[in-house]
Short mmCIF file of C-alpha atoms and ligand atoms in Angstrom, two decimals:
data_model
loop_
_atom_site.label_atom_id
_atom_site.label_comp_id
_atom_site.label_asym_id
_atom_site.label_seq_id
_atom_site.Cartn_x
_atom_site.Cartn_y
_atom_site.Cartn_z
CA UNK C 1 127.10 15.68 -36.06
CA UNK C 2 127.19 19.40 -36.47
CA UNK C 3 126.94 19.54 -40.26
CA UNK C 4 127.39 23.33 -40.97
CA UNK C 5 130.31 23.37 -38.48
CA UNK C 6 131.84 20.29 -39.98
CA UNK C 7 131.64 21.73 -43.49
CA UNK C 8 133.23 24.98 -42.36
CA UNK C 9 136.04 23.17 -40.59
CA UNK C 10 136.71 20.97 -43.63
CA UNK C 11 137.02 24.09 -45.84
CA UNK C 12 139.21 25.88 -43.41
CA UNK C 13 141.52 22.93 -43.12
CA UNK C 14 141.68 22.51 -46.81
CA UNK C 15 142.63 26.13 -47.23
CA UNK C 16 145.31 25.95 -44.57
CA UNK C 17 146.85 22.76 -46.12
CA UNK C 18 146.50 23.68 -49.72
CA UNK C 19 146.05 27.48 -49.85
CA UNK C 20 143.40 27.10 -52.44
CA UNK C 21 140.89 29.74 -51.31
CA UNK C 22 138.38 27.12 -50.04
CA UNK C 23 137.52 29.10 -46.92
CA UNK C 24 137.67 32.58 -48.33
CA UNK C 25 133.98 33.36 -48.62
CA UNK C 26 133.33 32.07 -45.06
CA UNK C 27 135.65 34.56 -43.51
CA UNK C 28 134.72 37.84 -41.98
CA UNK C 29 137.28 40.63 -41.46
CA UNK C 30 136.87 44.31 -40.50
CA UNK C 31 136.49 46.86 -43.30
CA UNK C 32 139.76 47.71 -44.94
CA UNK C 33 141.22 44.27 -44.41
CA UNK C 34 141.41 41.23 -46.68
CA UNK C 35 140.31 37.71 -45.83
CA UNK C 36 143.36 36.41 -47.86
CA UNK C 37 145.76 38.20 -45.57
CA UNK C 38 144.16 36.85 -42.45
CA UNK C 39 143.94 33.29 -43.70
CA UNK C 40 147.63 33.56 -44.70
CA UNK C 41 148.51 33.87 -41.05
CA UNK C 42 147.11 30.37 -40.42
CA UNK C 43 148.62 28.96 -43.64
CA UNK C 44 151.96 30.38 -42.89
CA UNK C 45 151.95 29.40 -39.18
CA UNK C 46 151.09 25.83 -39.99
CA UNK C 47 154.20 25.21 -42.12
CA UNK C 48 156.49 27.44 -40.08
CA UNK C 49 155.51 25.70 -36.79
CA UNK C 50 156.10 22.13 -38.19
CA UNK C 51 159.40 23.14 -39.84
CA UNK C 52 160.48 24.67 -36.58
CA UNK C 53 159.72 21.44 -34.69
CA UNK C 54 161.59 19.41 -37.28
CA UNK C 55 164.53 21.77 -37.03
CA UNK C 56 164.74 21.09 -33.29
CA UNK C 57 164.26 17.28 -33.76
CA UNK C 58 166.77 17.05 -36.51
CA UNK C 59 169.18 19.90 -35.91
CA UNK C 60 172.32 18.08 -36.91
CA UNK C 61 170.71 17.01 -40.23
CA UNK C 62 169.64 20.66 -40.71
CA UNK C 63 173.28 21.77 -40.21
CA UNK C 64 174.48 19.15 -42.63
CA UNK C 65 171.99 19.98 -45.42
CA UNK C 66 172.02 23.76 -44.85
CA UNK C 67 168.90 25.94 -44.44
CA UNK C 68 167.51 25.85 -48.03
CA UNK C 69 167.72 22.13 -48.59
CA UNK C 70 166.49 21.31 -45.09
CA UNK C 71 163.53 23.62 -45.43
CA UNK C 72 162.69 22.16 -48.82
CA UNK C 73 162.80 18.64 -47.59
CA UNK C 74 160.85 19.46 -44.44
CA UNK C 75 158.18 21.18 -46.52
CA UNK C 76 158.01 18.10 -48.82
CA UNK C 77 157.64 15.84 -45.85
CA UNK C 78 154.98 17.99 -44.21
CA UNK C 79 152.98 18.07 -47.52
CA UNK C 80 153.30 14.28 -47.93
CA UNK C 81 152.68 13.40 -44.31
CA UNK C 82 150.32 15.83 -42.51
CA UNK C 83 150.45 15.32 -38.81
CA UNK C 84 148.05 12.75 -37.46
CA UNK C 85 149.27 12.91 -33.81
CA UNK C 86 147.91 15.07 -30.97
CA UNK C 87 151.56 15.49 -29.86
CA UNK C 88 153.66 17.45 -32.32
CA UNK C 89 156.54 15.80 -30.62
CA UNK C 90 155.98 12.63 -32.71
CA UNK C 91 154.75 13.96 -36.03
CA UNK C 92 158.09 13.91 -37.82
CA UNK C 93 158.92 10.34 -36.80
CA UNK C 94 158.87 9.22 -40.45
CA UNK C 95 161.33 11.81 -41.68
CA UNK C 96 164.44 9.54 -41.82
CA UNK C 97 162.40 6.88 -43.82
CA UNK C 98 161.10 9.67 -46.08
CA UNK C 99 164.57 10.83 -46.81
CA UNK C 100 165.72 7.30 -47.53
CA UNK C 101 163.10 7.10 -50.24
CA UNK C 102 164.26 10.18 -52.14
CA UNK C 103 166.71 10.44 -54.89
CA UNK C 104 168.81 12.35 -52.52
CA UNK C 105 169.42 9.03 -50.74
CA UNK C 106 171.24 7.77 -53.85
CA UNK C 107 173.39 10.87 -54.13
CA UNK C 108 174.14 10.98 -50.40
CA UNK C 109 173.09 7.82 -48.45
CA UNK C 110 174.43 9.33 -45.18
CA UNK C 111 171.63 11.91 -44.89
CA UNK C 112 168.86 9.51 -44.00
CA UNK C 113 171.20 7.67 -41.50
CA UNK C 114 172.18 10.83 -39.84
CA UNK C 115 168.44 11.70 -39.51
CA UNK C 116 167.78 8.21 -38.03
CA UNK C 117 170.51 8.75 -35.47
CA UNK C 118 168.79 11.92 -34.34
CA UNK C 119 165.36 10.29 -34.26
CA UNK C 120 166.65 7.47 -32.06
CA UNK C 121 168.21 10.09 -29.74
CA UNK C 122 164.86 11.89 -29.61
CA UNK C 123 163.02 8.72 -28.87
CA UNK C 124 165.55 7.77 -26.13
CA UNK C 125 165.06 11.19 -24.45
CA UNK C 126 161.58 10.49 -23.02
CA UNK C 127 161.31 6.71 -23.41
CA UNK C 128 159.94 4.91 -20.31
CA UNK C 129 162.09 4.75 -17.17
CA UNK C 130 163.19 1.32 -15.99
CA UNK C 131 165.95 0.41 -13.49
CA UNK C 132 168.89 -1.29 -15.09
CA UNK C 133 170.55 -4.43 -13.68
CA UNK C 134 173.87 -4.20 -11.86
CA UNK C 135 176.94 -6.40 -12.25
CA UNK C 136 175.56 -8.66 -9.57
CA UNK C 137 173.28 -10.10 -12.21
CA UNK C 138 175.98 -11.05 -14.52
CA UNK C 139 176.51 -14.58 -13.06
CA UNK C 140 172.73 -15.19 -13.36
CA UNK C 141 172.99 -14.64 -17.10
CA UNK C 142 176.09 -16.69 -17.63
CA UNK C 143 174.89 -19.57 -15.42
CA UNK C 144 171.68 -19.83 -17.40
CA UNK C 145 172.12 -21.00 -20.96
CA UNK C 146 168.53 -20.09 -21.91
CA UNK C 147 168.63 -16.64 -20.41
CA UNK C 148 167.07 -13.92 -22.57
CA UNK C 149 167.81 -10.21 -22.00
CA UNK C 150 165.42 -7.39 -21.85
CA UNK C 151 166.92 -4.04 -22.74
CA UNK C 152 166.09 -0.58 -21.53
CA UNK C 153 163.06 0.95 -23.32
CA UNK C 154 165.27 3.69 -24.74
CA UNK C 155 167.70 1.28 -26.55
CA UNK C 156 167.97 1.48 -30.32
CA UNK C 157 170.56 -0.32 -32.49
CA UNK C 158 171.19 1.21 -35.86
CA UNK C 159 172.99 -0.67 -38.62
CA UNK C 160 174.70 1.92 -40.78
CA UNK C 161 176.10 1.53 -44.33
CA UNK C 162 177.99 4.76 -44.42
CA UNK C 163 180.22 6.91 -42.21
CA UNK C 164 177.15 8.84 -41.07
CA UNK C 165 178.12 8.34 -37.40
CA UNK C 166 181.51 10.09 -38.03
CA UNK C 167 179.63 12.88 -39.86
CA UNK C 168 177.26 13.12 -36.88
CA UNK C 169 180.04 13.31 -34.31
CA UNK C 170 181.96 15.91 -36.42
CA UNK C 171 178.87 18.13 -36.71
CA UNK C 172 178.03 17.86 -33.05
CA UNK C 173 181.62 18.95 -32.26
CA UNK C 174 181.27 21.90 -34.67
CA UNK C 175 183.83 20.44 -36.93
CA UNK C 176 183.84 19.99 -40.79
CA UNK C 177 182.26 16.68 -41.41
CA UNK C 178 184.22 14.06 -43.47
CA UNK C 179 183.20 13.27 -47.06
CA UNK C 180 180.61 10.55 -47.33
CA UNK C 181 181.87 7.05 -47.83
CA UNK C 182 180.05 3.75 -48.03
CA UNK C 183 181.57 1.38 -45.54
CA UNK C 184 182.99 -2.01 -46.67
CA UNK C 185 181.21 -3.58 -43.74
CA UNK C 186 178.14 -2.19 -42.04
CA UNK C 187 178.72 -0.81 -38.56
CA UNK C 188 176.46 -0.62 -35.55
CA UNK C 189 175.59 2.38 -33.47
CA UNK C 190 173.82 2.01 -30.12
CA UNK C 191 171.59 4.82 -28.74
CA UNK C 192 170.14 4.79 -25.31
CA UNK C 193 169.51 6.83 -22.25
CA UNK C 194 171.35 6.28 -18.98
CA UNK C 195 169.85 8.16 -16.02
CA UNK C 196 168.59 11.33 -17.74
CA UNK C 197 171.21 11.65 -20.47
CA UNK C 198 170.97 10.24 -24.02
CA UNK C 199 174.08 8.41 -25.09
CA UNK C 200 175.47 6.89 -28.22
CA UNK C 201 178.37 4.71 -29.14
CA UNK C 202 179.68 2.64 -31.97
CA UNK C 203 179.89 -1.08 -31.37
CA UNK C 204 182.61 -3.41 -32.88
CA UNK C 205 181.14 -5.67 -35.62
CA UNK C 206 181.12 -8.80 -33.42
CA UNK C 207 179.49 -7.01 -30.49
CA UNK C 208 176.91 -5.33 -32.71
CA UNK C 209 175.97 -8.64 -34.28
CA UNK C 210 175.37 -10.42 -31.00
CA UNK C 211 173.61 -7.32 -29.60
CA UNK C 212 171.17 -7.43 -32.53
CA UNK C 213 170.59 -11.12 -31.84
CA UNK C 214 170.00 -10.44 -28.13
CA UNK C 215 167.53 -7.65 -28.92
CA UNK C 216 165.70 -10.13 -31.17
CA UNK C 217 165.25 -12.37 -28.09
CA UNK C 218 167.85 -15.04 -28.66
CA UNK C 219 169.05 -16.82 -25.51
CA UNK C 220 172.53 -16.60 -24.07
CA UNK C 221 173.64 -19.95 -25.35
CA UNK C 222 172.71 -19.00 -28.84
CA UNK C 223 174.59 -15.66 -28.56
CA UNK C 224 177.70 -17.55 -27.58
CA UNK C 225 177.31 -19.72 -30.66
CA UNK C 226 177.00 -16.59 -32.86
CA UNK C 227 180.04 -15.13 -31.11
CA UNK C 228 181.91 -18.29 -31.92
CA UNK C 229 181.13 -17.98 -35.68
CA UNK C 230 182.35 -14.32 -35.79
CA UNK C 231 185.74 -14.65 -34.17
CA UNK C 232 188.05 -17.39 -32.77
CA UNK C 233 185.73 -20.00 -31.32
CA UNK C 234 187.89 -20.72 -28.24
CA UNK C 235 187.64 -17.04 -27.12
CA UNK C 236 183.82 -16.80 -27.70
CA UNK C 237 182.75 -17.34 -24.12
CA UNK C 238 185.33 -14.78 -22.88
CA UNK C 239 184.20 -12.29 -25.46
CA UNK C 240 180.55 -12.77 -24.59
CA UNK C 241 181.36 -12.16 -20.87
CA UNK C 242 183.17 -8.91 -21.98
CA UNK C 243 180.12 -7.85 -23.99
CA UNK C 244 177.73 -8.55 -21.14
CA UNK C 245 179.76 -6.56 -18.74
CA UNK C 246 179.91 -3.75 -21.17
CA UNK C 247 176.12 -3.81 -21.57
CA UNK C 248 175.43 -4.03 -17.85
CA UNK C 249 177.94 -1.25 -17.05
CA UNK C 250 176.15 1.06 -19.55
CA UNK C 251 172.79 0.39 -17.94
CA UNK C 252 171.36 -1.36 -21.04
CA UNK C 253 169.93 -4.51 -19.48
CA UNK C 254 166.80 -4.19 -17.33
CA UNK C 255 165.68 -7.85 -16.96
CA UNK C 256 166.73 -11.51 -17.41
CA UNK C 257 164.11 -13.98 -18.47
CA UNK C 258 165.01 -17.59 -18.11
CA UNK A 1 130.37 28.41 -7.15
CA UNK A 2 131.50 26.81 -3.90
CA UNK A 3 133.90 24.33 -5.28
CA UNK A 4 135.93 26.75 -7.23
CA UNK A 5 139.64 25.87 -7.22
CA UNK A 6 141.92 27.81 -4.91
CA UNK A 7 143.65 31.09 -5.65
CA UNK A 8 147.24 30.00 -6.26
CA UNK A 9 148.86 33.39 -6.62
CA UNK A 10 151.32 34.30 -9.35
CA UNK A 11 152.93 31.58 -11.50
CA UNK A 12 154.87 30.97 -14.65
CA UNK A 13 154.79 28.43 -17.50
CA UNK A 14 157.33 25.74 -16.76
CA UNK A 15 159.92 25.65 -19.52
CA UNK A 16 162.92 23.29 -19.70
CA UNK A 17 165.26 26.28 -20.13
CA UNK A 18 164.56 27.16 -16.43
CA UNK A 19 164.55 23.70 -14.91
CA UNK A 20 168.01 23.93 -13.38
CA UNK A 21 167.53 27.44 -12.00
CA UNK A 22 164.21 26.52 -10.44
CA UNK A 23 165.54 23.41 -8.75
CA UNK A 24 168.75 25.17 -7.45
CA UNK A 25 166.55 27.90 -5.80
CA UNK A 26 164.96 25.13 -3.63
CA UNK A 27 161.65 26.94 -3.43
CA UNK A 28 163.19 30.30 -2.75
CA UNK A 29 161.66 32.15 -5.75
CA UNK A 30 158.82 34.64 -5.86
CA UNK A 31 156.89 32.20 -8.01
CA UNK A 32 153.80 30.61 -6.39
CA UNK A 33 153.00 27.90 -8.91
CA UNK A 34 153.71 26.45 -12.37
CA UNK A 35 151.66 25.64 -15.37
CA UNK A 36 152.89 22.68 -17.49
CA UNK A 37 152.07 22.03 -21.17
CA UNK A 38 150.31 18.71 -20.75
CA UNK A 39 151.53 17.27 -24.04
CA UNK A 40 155.19 17.79 -23.15
CA UNK A 41 154.87 15.53 -20.08
CA UNK A 42 152.77 12.77 -21.73
CA UNK A 43 155.91 10.83 -22.77
CA UNK A 44 156.51 7.82 -20.56
CA UNK A 45 159.73 8.78 -18.91
CA UNK A 46 163.05 10.59 -19.04
CA UNK A 47 163.90 14.13 -18.12
CA UNK A 48 160.39 15.73 -18.53
CA UNK A 49 158.77 13.44 -16.06
CA UNK A 50 161.65 13.54 -13.69
CA UNK A 51 161.62 17.38 -13.61
CA UNK A 52 157.91 17.51 -13.22
CA UNK A 53 158.14 15.23 -10.16
CA UNK A 54 160.75 17.37 -8.56
CA UNK A 55 159.04 20.61 -9.23
CA UNK A 56 155.76 19.21 -7.91
CA UNK A 57 157.51 18.59 -4.59
CA UNK A 58 157.58 22.31 -3.95
CA UNK A 59 155.06 23.98 -6.16
CA UNK A 60 151.37 23.58 -7.06
CA UNK A 61 150.97 22.60 -10.72
CA UNK A 62 148.17 23.07 -13.27
CA UNK A 63 147.95 21.27 -16.57
CA UNK A 64 147.38 23.25 -19.79
CA UNK A 65 146.90 21.33 -23.02
CA UNK A 66 146.85 22.29 -26.65
CA UNK A 67 145.47 19.20 -28.33
CA UNK A 68 142.01 18.44 -26.91
CA UNK A 69 140.39 19.97 -29.98
CA UNK A 70 137.20 20.41 -28.06
CA UNK A 71 135.52 22.39 -30.84
CA UNK A 72 136.31 19.99 -33.62
CA UNK A 73 133.59 18.04 -35.48
CA UNK A 74 135.99 15.17 -35.58
CA UNK A 75 135.32 12.49 -32.80
CA UNK A 76 136.94 13.12 -29.48
CA UNK A 77 140.37 11.45 -29.31
CA UNK A 78 139.97 9.03 -26.44
CA UNK A 79 143.56 7.75 -26.58
CA UNK A 80 144.65 11.36 -26.00
CA UNK A 81 142.17 11.80 -23.24
CA UNK A 82 143.33 8.60 -21.56
CA UNK A 83 146.91 9.91 -21.68
CA UNK A 84 145.72 13.23 -20.21
CA UNK A 85 143.86 11.42 -17.40
CA UNK A 86 146.83 9.30 -16.64
CA UNK A 87 149.10 12.44 -16.47
CA UNK A 88 146.54 14.08 -14.22
CA UNK A 89 146.48 11.08 -11.91
CA UNK A 90 150.24 11.36 -11.65
CA UNK A 91 150.73 15.06 -11.55
CA UNK A 92 147.70 15.94 -9.35
CA UNK A 93 147.12 19.39 -11.02
CA UNK A 94 144.90 21.96 -9.35
CA UNK A 95 143.02 22.06 -12.57
CA UNK A 96 143.26 21.09 -16.25
CA UNK A 97 142.70 23.56 -19.22
CA UNK A 98 142.65 23.61 -22.93
CA UNK A 99 141.47 25.98 -25.59
CA UNK A 100 138.20 27.00 -27.14
CA UNK A 101 139.34 25.86 -30.48
CA UNK A 102 139.72 22.96 -32.97
CA UNK A 103 142.97 21.60 -34.16
CA UNK A 104 141.90 19.59 -37.27
CA UNK A 105 139.41 17.30 -38.78
CA UNK A 106 139.62 14.02 -40.90
CA UNK A 107 142.42 12.70 -38.70
CA UNK A 108 144.77 15.60 -39.39
CA UNK A 109 146.31 17.72 -36.66
CA UNK A 110 147.23 21.26 -37.84
CA UNK A 111 148.84 21.98 -34.40
CA UNK A 112 147.11 25.39 -34.22
CA UNK A 113 144.35 26.85 -32.17
CA UNK A 114 141.69 27.51 -34.81
CA UNK A 115 138.61 29.64 -34.03
CA UNK A 116 135.01 28.64 -34.34
CA UNK A 117 131.95 30.46 -35.69
CA UNK A 118 129.90 31.92 -32.90
CA UNK A 119 126.70 29.98 -33.74
CA UNK A 120 124.01 28.17 -31.74
CA UNK A 121 125.07 25.00 -33.57
CA UNK A 122 128.67 25.34 -32.37
CA UNK A 123 127.57 26.16 -28.83
CA UNK A 124 125.55 23.00 -28.63
CA UNK A 125 128.28 20.88 -30.15
CA UNK A 126 131.10 22.25 -27.95
CA UNK A 127 129.12 22.27 -24.76
CA UNK A 128 128.21 18.63 -25.27
CA UNK A 129 131.91 17.70 -25.83
CA UNK A 130 133.02 19.61 -22.72
CA UNK A 131 130.44 17.71 -20.75
CA UNK A 132 131.73 14.38 -22.15
CA UNK A 133 135.33 15.24 -21.29
CA UNK A 134 134.41 16.47 -17.79
CA UNK A 135 132.52 13.24 -17.20
CA UNK A 136 135.44 11.18 -18.29
CA UNK A 137 138.09 13.19 -16.40
CA UNK A 138 135.72 13.35 -13.29
CA UNK A 139 136.39 17.07 -12.94
CA UNK A 140 135.48 20.46 -14.46
CA UNK A 141 137.98 21.65 -17.04
CA UNK A 142 138.92 25.28 -17.75
CA UNK A 143 138.40 26.53 -21.31
CA UNK A 144 140.62 29.34 -22.65
CA UNK A 145 139.64 32.06 -25.19
CA UNK A 146 142.14 32.02 -28.10
CA UNK A 147 143.69 34.72 -30.16
CA UNK A 148 142.16 34.71 -33.62
CA UNK A 149 142.97 36.36 -36.96
CA UNK A 150 139.64 35.65 -38.72
CA UNK A 151 136.00 35.47 -37.81
CA UNK A 152 133.23 33.82 -39.75
CA UNK A 153 130.37 35.20 -41.79
CA UNK A 154 127.96 32.74 -40.14
CA UNK A 155 128.55 33.95 -36.61
CA UNK A 156 125.38 34.80 -34.86
CA UNK A 157 126.73 36.40 -31.71
CA UNK A 158 129.92 38.09 -30.38
CA UNK A 159 132.82 36.00 -29.05
CA UNK A 160 132.14 37.15 -25.42
CA UNK A 161 128.48 36.16 -25.61
CA UNK A 162 129.57 32.83 -27.01
CA UNK A 163 132.18 32.21 -24.23
CA UNK A 164 129.85 33.27 -21.41
CA UNK A 165 126.99 31.09 -22.74
CA UNK A 166 129.37 28.18 -23.37
CA UNK A 167 130.67 28.17 -19.74
CA UNK A 168 127.07 28.25 -18.37
CA UNK A 169 125.78 25.44 -20.66
CA UNK A 170 128.83 23.22 -20.29
CA UNK A 171 129.22 24.02 -16.54
CA UNK A 172 133.01 24.48 -17.11
CA UNK A 173 135.62 26.83 -15.71
CA UNK A 174 137.18 29.57 -17.85
CA UNK A 175 140.79 30.47 -18.35
CA UNK A 176 140.76 34.16 -19.34
CA UNK A 177 143.82 34.90 -21.53
CA UNK A 178 143.98 38.63 -21.25
CA UNK A 179 146.50 38.93 -24.09
CA UNK A 180 144.21 36.91 -26.35
CA UNK A 181 141.28 39.26 -25.57
CA UNK A 182 143.52 42.19 -26.46
CA UNK A 183 144.93 40.64 -29.63
CA UNK A 184 141.50 39.50 -30.89
CA UNK A 185 139.99 42.84 -29.92
CA UNK A 186 142.55 44.62 -32.04
CA UNK A 187 142.27 42.21 -34.92
CA UNK A 188 138.43 42.23 -35.07
CA UNK A 189 138.05 45.79 -33.79
CA UNK A 190 135.98 45.03 -30.71
CA UNK A 191 136.14 46.62 -27.30
CA UNK A 192 138.42 44.37 -25.12
CA UNK A 193 137.24 45.91 -21.83
CA UNK A 194 133.64 45.09 -22.90
CA UNK A 195 134.72 41.45 -23.50
CA UNK A 196 136.13 41.20 -19.97
CA UNK A 197 132.93 42.76 -18.52
CA UNK A 198 130.76 40.13 -20.28
CA UNK A 199 132.50 37.12 -18.85
CA UNK A 200 130.64 35.55 -15.78
CA UNK A 201 132.55 36.30 -12.60
CA UNK A 202 131.93 32.84 -11.02
CA UNK A 203 133.49 30.88 -13.88
CA UNK A 204 137.01 32.23 -14.22
CA UNK A 205 139.84 30.29 -12.34
CA UNK A 206 142.89 31.57 -14.13
CA UNK A 207 144.40 34.44 -16.17
CA UNK A 208 147.06 34.13 -18.83
CA UNK A 209 149.30 37.04 -19.65
CA UNK A 210 151.57 36.81 -22.66
CA UNK A 211 153.22 38.89 -25.32
CA UNK A 212 152.35 39.14 -29.03
CA UNK A 213 153.95 40.52 -32.16
CA UNK A 214 152.79 42.62 -35.07
CA UNK A 215 152.20 40.79 -38.26
CA UNK A 216 151.50 42.30 -41.65
CA UNK A 217 147.76 42.91 -41.18
CA UNK A 218 147.13 41.97 -37.57
CA UNK A 219 148.56 41.14 -34.19
CA UNK A 220 149.86 37.65 -33.76
CA UNK A 221 149.85 35.60 -30.51
CA UNK A 222 153.52 34.66 -30.63
CA UNK A 223 154.42 34.42 -26.84
CA UNK A 224 157.88 35.62 -27.77
CA UNK A 225 157.84 39.15 -26.30
CA UNK A 226 157.27 40.68 -22.84
CA UNK A 227 153.68 41.44 -21.89
CA UNK A 228 152.88 44.93 -23.26
CA UNK A 229 151.45 47.93 -21.34
CA UNK A 230 148.05 47.67 -22.92
CA UNK A 231 147.69 44.02 -21.78
CA UNK A 232 148.64 44.93 -18.26
CA UNK A 233 146.11 47.72 -18.40
CA UNK A 234 143.46 45.27 -19.45
CA UNK A 235 144.68 42.88 -16.71
CA UNK A 236 143.97 45.59 -14.17
CA UNK A 237 140.38 45.73 -15.44
CA UNK A 238 140.07 41.92 -15.20
CA UNK A 239 141.41 42.00 -11.66
CA UNK A 240 138.84 44.76 -10.82
CA UNK A 241 136.02 42.56 -12.14
CA UNK A 242 137.16 39.06 -11.05
CA UNK A 243 139.15 39.68 -7.86
CA UNK A 244 142.06 37.40 -6.93
CA UNK A 245 142.43 35.00 -9.73
CA UNK A 246 145.54 32.81 -10.26
CA UNK A 247 147.70 34.60 -12.81
CA UNK A 248 150.60 33.40 -14.84
CA UNK A 249 152.84 34.48 -17.69
CA UNK A 250 153.22 32.32 -20.93
CA UNK A 251 156.49 32.51 -22.70
CA UNK A 252 157.19 30.04 -25.41
CA UNK A 253 159.76 31.49 -27.69
CA UNK A 254 162.73 33.88 -27.33
CA UNK A 255 162.74 32.73 -23.75
CA UNK A 256 164.52 35.15 -21.39
CA UNK A 257 166.32 34.36 -18.11
CA UNK A 258 163.97 33.46 -15.26
CA UNK A 259 164.70 36.81 -13.56
CA UNK A 260 163.11 38.69 -16.49
CA UNK A 261 159.96 36.70 -16.27
CA UNK A 262 159.85 37.14 -12.50
CA UNK A 263 160.16 40.82 -13.00
CA UNK A 264 157.11 40.74 -15.33
CA UNK A 265 155.29 38.57 -12.84
CA UNK A 266 155.94 41.14 -10.10
CA UNK A 267 154.36 43.71 -12.22
CA UNK A 268 151.20 41.74 -12.36
CA UNK A 269 151.51 41.19 -8.55
CA UNK A 270 151.86 44.95 -8.02
CA UNK A 271 148.84 45.66 -10.18
CA UNK A 272 146.70 43.16 -8.23
CA UNK A 273 148.19 44.60 -5.01
CA UNK A 274 147.03 48.06 -5.83
CA UNK A 275 143.46 46.97 -6.62
CA UNK A 276 142.81 44.28 -4.07
CA UNK A 277 142.95 43.99 -0.26
CA UNK A 278 146.26 42.18 0.81
CA UNK A 279 144.14 39.73 2.69
CA UNK A 280 142.41 38.66 -0.62
CA UNK A 281 145.82 38.00 -2.18
CA UNK A 282 146.88 35.49 0.45
CA UNK A 283 147.62 32.23 -1.33
CA UNK A 284 145.55 29.45 0.20
FE1 LIG O 1 146.96 31.49 -23.26
#
């Protein structure tokens, strides 16, 4: 191990992260210039670059919170969670959970959910490709009581306690978002990519519940039982068939395991 | 060196803002090749990989990374290198490059291209790491000089001496970023033409051109401006020394329409055309 080099890099990193002058006496600058000013370029670029990346990853959350609050929260996140990933694309993955743990989440529980919607869209953007099944495979599922479904790698199902999805849609349409309300019943929002385009839609409570069970790996027969407990039992099979058609038509199912 | 990669001509950094225009032109653009930012295509699927595949159908591609952290004293990140290798197997780049820099230690990534002290210790350390990476990837990599804002008290030699010696010891290629030479030359008050003259001729496989901006106390490598006249002038000196070397423009922010970048690229083409024999500029 290169010990002098290691010590220098540790000091430089410490100074970039904490601006505490650790590296100052190791720096050489031309006459008439100050080491502080030059180190500041790195200190400033570090935060600015990561805030900029977060602004792109969470631009709707940024619009919702406004510049000042978003910058403050992004800086708090960066200080608490320095990037550990070689790909800056992933470093702010924990931002929704970070927001959910703040006092802010009590005042406005929609913020962390809005942020989670954006994270799921970001994840869906470059998740693995996999061909989706067509309607031809519907019969194969319905004839096979034990069939389990595999969903496209981009699929994420979010269970939301507030009207954050309405807020999200309003902001994306450049409209004034509605006031935050806590929903009487939780709602489900599905996020995925079809072809090259990220998509999102709200699921009705019964469809959301069975989708969640299906994602957990429950077989078709069990899904029908669940459907029967949510709505009128005699229409459960019909509704499950509708759900499956809906999922297949949206390119959500990639495999059937029996 | 006999196995030096081919002269690709004049290229651009591939940016998502230009995907549609590039594909619609169906190859009918005065752009000879594209450089991709490796990390942006390391995700498993979706639009980036799709676009890369379509562009590869018509253009040679080279891979340029920002996260190898070859100069770090932290262990090499083998997961990252495995992803890089997998992308290279897929994208079949003409070569792979990264920077003469470190990006962090102790598991942290600062997502910046941090400079090193120009010491014997650093030379040995970095040359050994380049050799390890080249063994693993099964090919020589190209190492790029960075823009820097500080130098270190403990440096024992100049940056150009360091770069030249590193290339020879590690037996790697060099990517000479002409803008970085200019920016660092201004910031550290060295002679940028002297830097270019000190770089071994048989090591350079690629030139970068880019724009920078003026900070409070120094020039900053922002890639958000057109290439300035001084950098084009230094580029002419580089062409005089190195001959036909694959040249491209990096633009990462404040990204203009493709036509503006093509106009800048044509300026580079014209400079090379004035200095070199047309036969030497034929793309192989
Ligand atoms: Fe560069």
